[in-house]
Amino acid sequence: MLYLVARFLLRPLFHVALRMRVTGRENVPATGPVILASNHLSFIDSMVIPLSAPRRVHYLAKAEYFTGSGVRGWVSRTVFTALGAMPVERQTHRAAQEALDTALGVLRRGDGFGIYPEGTRSRDGRLARGKTGVAWLALTADCPVVPVAVKGTDRVQPVDARWPRPHRVSVTYGRPLTFPEYRGMAGNGRARRAVTDRIMVAIAELSGQEKTGWGPEEAAPAREEAAPAGPARPHEAGSRP
């Protein structure tokens, strides 16, 4: 109920204030587990995407967004809870794998889950090479991945800004990606890297961002060096806002 109220109140507000342009909503499957994998430019990405998506999308958010004090803390806690965000500790032992396990639970319920494969917000507007937690999730849950590109949110609320400012925002949902050739290979490092790079190439095509840290392999992601086999390591998990 809180989610429906939040969408009813916040969605028109965001569309008007940010002059939001949303394309490709039809590419998001209406039912069943799905991962929305997006570039990450600003704190508000985790509000813009759930409010523009055609179905509910869960995100992991750092626990501090749920424990703040005063009016700002109450607003943060209320909005993130209403939009389906789930608090997670970032510095605890095995935190990254526990976060992935939480995300896997969401997908196994048949819900949508949003993730930022870069692992952190971009400070220079370029697209970093993705961490392989997104591939571990997709292959373990055996579900499609919808690449997403947000533009303009870094102008609304830059990384170090305390309050948002008006600017046009766009959200583009790409065609779902599936990886039948890697089914059952979530524990294989080469498979995780190949799947992750395919997802990141799709995001780059939608966002038009310059790549950084990809190296010469960016043109042929499937031929990259394998990471060690096994579950995604903590630094590979993907990000929270």
CSV table of C-alpha atoms in Angstrom, one decimal:
chain,number,residue,atom,x,y,z
A,1,MET,CA,0.0,0.0,0.0
A,2,LEU,CA,2.8,2.4,0.9
A,3,TYR,CA,4.4,1.7,-2.4
A,4,LEU,CA,1.2,2.5,-4.3
A,5,VAL,CA,0.8,5.8,-2.4
A,6,ALA,CA,4.4,6.7,-3.1
A,7,ARG,CA,4.1,6.1,-6.8
A,8,PHE,CA,0.8,8.0,-6.9
A,9,LEU,CA,2.3,11.0,-5.1
A,10,LEU,CA,5.9,11.0,-6.3
A,11,ARG,CA,5.7,9.8,-9.9
A,12,PRO,CA,3.9,12.9,-11.2
A,13,LEU,CA,6.1,15.2,-9.1
A,14,PHE,CA,9.3,13.7,-10.5
A,15,HIS,CA,7.9,13.8,-14.1
A,16,VAL,CA,7.1,17.5,-13.8
A,17,ALA,CA,10.1,18.6,-11.8
A,18,LEU,CA,12.6,16.6,-13.8
A,19,ARG,CA,10.8,16.8,-17.1
A,20,MET,CA,11.4,13.0,-17.2
A,21,ARG,CA,11.4,11.3,-20.6
A,22,VAL,CA,11.0,7.5,-20.4
A,23,THR,CA,11.5,5.2,-23.3
A,24,GLY,CA,11.4,1.4,-23.7
A,25,ARG,CA,9.1,0.6,-20.8
A,26,GLU,CA,7.6,-2.2,-22.9
A,27,ASN,CA,11.0,-4.0,-22.7
A,28,VAL,CA,10.5,-4.7,-19.0
A,29,PRO,CA,8.7,-8.1,-18.6
A,30,ALA,CA,5.4,-7.6,-16.8
A,31,THR,CA,5.8,-10.6,-14.6
A,32,GLY,CA,8.5,-13.0,-13.4
A,33,PRO,CA,12.0,-12.3,-12.0
A,34,VAL,CA,14.0,-9.7,-13.8
A,35,ILE,CA,17.1,-7.7,-13.2
A,36,LEU,CA,17.3,-4.0,-14.1
A,37,ALA,CA,21.0,-3.2,-14.6
A,38,SER,CA,21.8,0.5,-14.9
A,39,ASN,CA,24.6,3.0,-15.1
A,40,HIS,CA,24.9,5.0,-11.9
A,41,LEU,CA,25.3,8.8,-11.9
A,42,SER,CA,23.5,10.1,-8.8
A,43,PHE,CA,21.9,9.3,-5.5
A,44,ILE,CA,18.5,9.8,-7.0
A,45,ASP,CA,18.9,7.1,-9.6
A,46,SER,CA,17.3,4.7,-7.1
A,47,MET,CA,14.2,6.9,-7.0
A,48,VAL,CA,14.0,7.7,-10.7
A,49,ILE,CA,14.2,4.1,-11.9
A,50,PRO,CA,11.5,2.7,-9.5
A,51,LEU,CA,9.2,5.6,-10.3
A,52,SER,CA,9.7,5.2,-14.1
A,53,ALA,CA,9.6,1.4,-14.3
A,54,PRO,CA,6.3,-0.3,-15.3
A,55,ARG,CA,6.5,-2.6,-12.3
A,56,ARG,CA,7.9,-2.6,-8.8
A,57,VAL,CA,11.7,-2.8,-8.5
A,58,HIS,CA,13.6,-3.5,-5.3
A,59,TYR,CA,17.1,-2.1,-4.6
A,60,LEU,CA,19.6,-2.5,-1.9
A,61,ALA,CA,20.4,0.8,-0.1
A,62,LYS,CA,23.0,1.5,2.5
A,63,ALA,CA,21.7,1.3,6.0
A,64,GLU,CA,22.5,4.9,6.8
A,65,TYR,CA,19.5,6.0,4.6
A,66,PHE,CA,17.2,4.3,7.1
A,67,THR,CA,18.8,5.5,10.3
A,68,GLY,CA,19.1,9.3,9.8
A,69,SER,CA,17.7,11.8,12.3
A,70,GLY,CA,15.6,14.9,11.8
A,71,VAL,CA,13.3,15.8,8.9
A,72,ARG,CA,15.9,14.7,6.3
A,73,GLY,CA,16.3,11.3,7.9
A,74,TRP,CA,12.6,10.8,8.1
A,75,VAL,CA,12.1,11.7,4.5
A,76,SER,CA,14.9,9.4,3.3
A,77,ARG,CA,13.7,6.5,5.4
A,78,THR,CA,10.1,6.9,4.3
A,79,VAL,CA,10.8,7.3,0.6
A,80,PHE,CA,13.3,4.5,0.3
A,81,THR,CA,11.0,2.1,2.2
A,82,ALA,CA,8.0,3.1,0.1
A,83,LEU,CA,10.0,2.5,-3.1
A,84,GLY,CA,11.0,-1.0,-2.1
A,85,ALA,CA,14.6,-0.4,-1.0
A,86,MET,CA,16.1,-2.8,1.5
A,87,PRO,CA,18.8,-1.7,4.0
A,88,VAL,CA,22.1,-3.5,3.9
A,89,GLU,CA,25.3,-3.0,5.9
A,90,ARG,CA,28.3,-2.3,3.7
A,91,GLN,CA,31.2,-3.0,6.1
A,92,THR,CA,30.1,-6.2,7.8
A,93,HIS,CA,31.9,-9.6,7.2
A,94,ARG,CA,30.7,-11.2,4.0
A,95,ALA,CA,28.5,-8.1,3.3
A,96,ALA,CA,28.7,-8.4,-0.5
A,97,GLN,CA,27.7,-12.0,-0.7
A,98,GLU,CA,24.9,-11.5,1.8
A,99,ALA,CA,23.7,-8.6,-0.3
A,100,LEU,CA,23.6,-10.9,-3.4
A,101,ASP,CA,21.8,-13.5,-1.4
A,102,THR,CA,19.2,-10.9,-0.4
A,103,ALA,CA,18.8,-9.9,-4.1
A,104,LEU,CA,18.5,-13.6,-5.1
A,105,GLY,CA,15.6,-14.0,-2.6
A,106,VAL,CA,13.8,-11.1,-4.4
A,107,LEU,CA,14.3,-12.7,-7.8
A,108,ARG,CA,13.2,-16.1,-6.5
A,109,ARG,CA,9.9,-14.5,-5.4
A,110,GLY,CA,9.4,-13.5,-9.0
A,111,ASP,CA,10.0,-9.8,-8.4
A,112,GLY,CA,12.2,-7.2,-10.1
A,113,PHE,CA,15.6,-6.2,-8.7
A,114,GLY,CA,17.7,-3.2,-9.6
A,115,ILE,CA,21.5,-3.2,-9.5
A,116,TYR,CA,24.4,-0.9,-10.6
A,117,PRO,CA,27.1,-3.2,-11.9
A,118,GLU,CA,29.8,-0.5,-11.8
A,119,GLY,CA,29.8,-0.8,-8.1
A,120,THR,CA,29.7,3.0,-7.3
A,121,ARG,CA,28.4,6.3,-8.7
A,122,SER,CA,30.5,7.7,-11.6
A,123,ARG,CA,32.2,10.9,-10.6
A,124,ASP,CA,33.3,11.9,-14.1
A,125,GLY,CA,30.3,10.7,-16.2
A,126,ARG,CA,32.2,7.8,-17.8
A,127,LEU,CA,31.1,4.1,-17.6
A,128,ALA,CA,33.3,1.8,-15.6
A,129,ARG,CA,33.7,-1.9,-16.3
A,130,GLY,CA,31.0,-3.9,-14.5
A,131,LYS,CA,31.6,-6.1,-11.5
A,132,THR,CA,30.4,-9.7,-11.9
A,133,GLY,CA,27.8,-9.9,-9.2
A,134,VAL,CA,25.1,-9.0,-11.7
A,135,ALA,CA,26.1,-12.1,-13.8
A,136,TRP,CA,26.1,-14.3,-10.7
A,137,LEU,CA,22.5,-13.2,-10.0
A,138,ALA,CA,21.3,-13.5,-13.6
A,139,LEU,CA,22.8,-17.0,-14.0
A,140,THR,CA,21.8,-18.3,-10.5
A,141,ALA,CA,18.2,-17.0,-10.8
A,142,ASP,CA,18.1,-17.9,-14.6
A,143,CYS,CA,16.3,-14.6,-15.4
A,144,PRO,CA,16.6,-11.9,-18.0
A,145,VAL,CA,18.5,-8.7,-17.5
A,146,VAL,CA,17.1,-5.4,-18.8
A,147,PRO,CA,19.9,-2.8,-19.5
A,148,VAL,CA,19.0,0.6,-18.3
A,149,ALA,CA,20.5,4.0,-19.0
A,150,VAL,CA,19.8,7.1,-17.0
A,151,LYS,CA,20.9,10.6,-18.2
A,152,GLY,CA,20.8,13.9,-16.4
A,153,THR,CA,20.5,12.7,-12.8
A,154,ASP,CA,24.1,13.8,-12.2
A,155,ARG,CA,23.0,17.4,-13.1
A,156,VAL,CA,20.0,17.1,-10.7
A,157,GLN,CA,22.0,16.0,-7.8
A,158,PRO,CA,25.8,15.8,-8.3
A,159,VAL,CA,27.7,13.4,-6.1
A,160,ASP,CA,28.6,15.9,-3.4
A,161,ALA,CA,25.4,18.1,-3.5
A,162,ARG,CA,23.1,18.1,-0.5
A,163,TRP,CA,19.9,19.1,-2.4
A,164,PRO,CA,18.6,18.5,-5.9
A,165,ARG,CA,18.3,21.1,-8.6
A,166,PRO,CA,16.1,21.2,-11.7
A,167,HIS,CA,17.3,19.5,-14.9
A,168,ARG,CA,15.9,17.2,-17.5
A,169,VAL,CA,16.3,13.5,-16.9
A,170,SER,CA,15.8,10.6,-19.3
A,171,VAL,CA,15.5,6.8,-18.6
A,172,THR,CA,15.9,4.3,-21.3
A,173,TYR,CA,15.0,0.6,-20.9
A,174,GLY,CA,16.7,-1.7,-23.4
A,175,ARG,CA,15.7,-5.1,-24.8
A,176,PRO,CA,16.0,-7.9,-22.3
A,177,LEU,CA,19.2,-10.0,-22.4
A,178,THR,CA,19.3,-13.7,-21.8
A,179,PHE,CA,22.2,-16.0,-21.6
A,180,PRO,CA,21.1,-19.6,-22.4
A,181,GLU,CA,24.6,-20.6,-23.4
A,182,TYR,CA,25.8,-19.9,-19.8
A,183,ARG,CA,22.9,-21.5,-18.0
A,184,GLY,CA,24.1,-23.3,-14.9
A,185,MET,CA,27.5,-21.7,-15.0
A,186,ALA,CA,27.2,-19.1,-12.2
A,187,GLY,CA,30.3,-20.5,-10.5
A,188,ASN,CA,32.4,-20.2,-13.6
A,189,GLY,CA,34.5,-17.0,-13.6
A,190,ARG,CA,34.8,-16.8,-17.4
A,191,ALA,CA,31.1,-17.1,-17.9
A,192,ARG,CA,30.4,-14.4,-15.2
A,193,ARG,CA,32.8,-12.0,-16.9
A,194,ALA,CA,31.4,-12.6,-20.4
A,195,VAL,CA,27.8,-12.1,-19.2
A,196,THR,CA,28.8,-9.0,-17.3
A,197,ASP,CA,30.6,-7.4,-20.2
A,198,ARG,CA,27.6,-8.1,-22.5
A,199,ILE,CA,25.4,-6.3,-20.1
A,200,MET,CA,27.8,-3.3,-19.8
A,201,VAL,CA,28.1,-3.1,-23.6
A,202,ALA,CA,24.3,-2.8,-23.8
A,203,ILE,CA,24.2,-0.1,-21.1
A,204,ALA,CA,27.0,1.8,-22.9
A,205,GLU,CA,25.0,1.7,-26.2
A,206,LEU,CA,22.0,3.1,-24.5
A,207,SER,CA,23.8,5.8,-22.4
A,208,GLY,CA,26.4,6.9,-25.0
A,209,GLN,CA,28.9,7.1,-22.2
A,210,GLU,CA,32.6,6.9,-22.7
A,211,LYS,CA,34.1,3.8,-21.2
A,212,THR,CA,36.8,3.8,-18.6
A,213,GLY,CA,38.9,1.0,-17.1
A,214,TRP,CA,37.7,-1.5,-19.7
A,215,GLY,CA,41.0,-2.0,-21.5
A,216,PRO,CA,41.5,-3.3,-25.0
A,217,GLU,CA,39.1,-6.1,-24.5
A,218,GLU,CA,36.0,-3.9,-24.6
A,219,ALA,CA,35.3,-4.6,-28.2
A,220,ALA,CA,35.2,-8.4,-27.6
A,221,PRO,CA,34.0,-9.0,-24.1
A,222,ALA,CA,33.5,-12.8,-24.5
A,223,ARG,CA,37.2,-13.3,-24.9
A,224,GLU,CA,38.4,-11.7,-21.7
A,225,GLU,CA,40.5,-13.4,-19.0
A,226,ALA,CA,38.6,-15.5,-16.6
A,227,ALA,CA,38.1,-14.6,-12.9
A,228,PRO,CA,38.5,-17.4,-10.4
A,229,ALA,CA,35.6,-19.7,-10.2
A,230,GLY,CA,33.1,-19.6,-7.3
A,231,PRO,CA,30.6,-17.2,-6.0
A,232,ALA,CA,31.1,-13.5,-6.7
A,233,ARG,CA,33.7,-12.1,-4.4
A,234,PRO,CA,32.8,-9.0,-2.2
A,235,HIS,CA,34.3,-6.5,-4.6
A,236,GLU,CA,32.4,-8.0,-7.5
A,237,ALA,CA,28.9,-7.7,-6.0
A,238,GLY,CA,27.7,-4.5,-7.6
A,239,SER,CA,26.5,-1.4,-5.9
A,240,ARG,CA,24.0,0.1,-3.7
A,241,PRO,CA,23.1,3.8,-3.9
